[in-house]
Amino acid sequence: DFSLRMLAERVDTPYAKASQVVNELAGKNFNAFLGECRVKEACRRLSDTEQYGNLTIEAISASVGFKSRTNFVAMFKKVTGLTPSEYQRSARLQNAAKKP
């Protein structure tokens, strides 16, 4: 439930200024930026089979802050070009290839 309002309060900055800074630095609005950050963390977790391999894609989605599978899959595909299951399968193959 993290929001731009919460960010502004935490850094003691007016809401409009926080929004402007995010837009300038990230080149996108706060919600798009937050969605991308969540997808990047989901990618890390999907790739880390040792620590997160026992979790479902839905559990990882929820753990990074997505409230619906549909929104997660849409944002994930927008950011990575793959569905979460395609990404997970690829990550597992790469991890298996690295093991002796």
XYZ file of C-alpha atoms in Angstrom:
100
model
C 0.000 0.000 0.000
C 2.973 2.331 -0.448
C 1.961 5.597 -2.089
C 3.458 8.860 -3.247
C 1.772 10.533 -0.285
C 3.592 8.152 2.088
C 6.893 8.811 0.312
C 6.409 12.564 0.584
C 5.644 12.266 4.292
C 8.660 10.045 4.940
C 11.051 12.459 3.265
C 9.229 15.492 4.703
C 8.557 16.995 1.289
C 5.365 18.440 -0.154
C 3.415 15.945 -2.266
C 3.747 18.005 -5.478
C 7.524 18.328 -5.046
C 7.917 14.583 -4.422
C 5.874 13.880 -7.556
C 7.989 16.290 -9.598
C 11.264 14.755 -8.382
C 10.115 11.205 -9.181
C 8.972 12.307 -12.637
C 12.259 14.074 -13.343
C 14.587 11.383 -11.976
C 12.701 8.279 -13.107
C 11.211 9.729 -16.274
C 7.803 8.348 -15.330
C 5.063 8.839 -12.796
C 5.264 7.363 -9.320
C 2.905 4.439 -9.967
C 4.825 3.328 -13.056
C 8.122 3.697 -11.193
C 6.831 1.731 -8.202
C 5.453 -0.990 -10.482
C 8.833 -1.353 -12.181
C 10.618 -1.535 -8.825
C 8.213 -4.249 -7.715
C 8.782 -6.217 -10.925
C 12.561 -5.962 -10.519
C 12.280 -7.340 -6.997
C 9.959 -10.087 -8.252
C 12.590 -10.990 -10.867
C 15.225 -11.244 -8.173
C 12.990 -13.510 -6.128
C 11.975 -15.654 -9.102
C 15.671 -16.124 -9.894
C 16.642 -16.974 -6.309
C 15.346 -20.523 -6.191
C 17.380 -21.290 -3.077
C 15.540 -18.748 -0.943
C 12.235 -18.326 -2.818
C 11.901 -21.568 -4.774
C 9.204 -22.842 -2.444
C 6.926 -19.856 -3.204
C 4.396 -19.715 -6.020
C 4.424 -16.904 -8.533
C 1.264 -15.586 -6.871
C 2.984 -15.544 -3.477
C 5.961 -13.663 -4.891
C 3.595 -11.240 -6.617
C 1.803 -10.521 -3.351
C 5.072 -10.287 -1.415
C 6.310 -7.432 -3.623
C 3.032 -5.525 -3.354
C 0.800 -6.511 -6.261
C -2.828 -6.994 -5.293
C -3.965 -8.824 -8.426
C -2.407 -11.477 -10.615
C -3.688 -9.712 -13.741
C -1.929 -6.440 -12.875
C 1.233 -8.303 -11.925
C 1.394 -10.284 -15.172
C 0.648 -7.187 -17.281
C 3.303 -5.062 -15.559
C 5.809 -7.916 -15.525
C 5.412 -8.488 -19.256
C 5.639 -4.750 -19.948
C 8.905 -4.471 -18.010
C 10.618 -7.748 -18.955
C 8.939 -8.829 -22.197
C 8.153 -12.197 -20.582
C 5.403 -13.586 -18.419
C 6.433 -14.404 -14.850
C 6.309 -18.152 -15.586
C 8.493 -17.722 -18.698
C 10.949 -15.665 -16.660
C 10.989 -18.220 -13.847
C 11.556 -21.104 -16.264
C 14.439 -19.248 -17.921
C 15.988 -18.364 -14.546
C 15.791 -21.984 -13.386
C 17.488 -23.190 -16.569
C 20.258 -20.599 -16.108
C 20.709 -21.578 -12.456
C 20.887 -25.258 -13.394
C 23.504 -24.534 -16.058
C 25.676 -22.723 -13.480
C 25.755 -25.672 -11.091
C 28.624 -28.114 -11.577
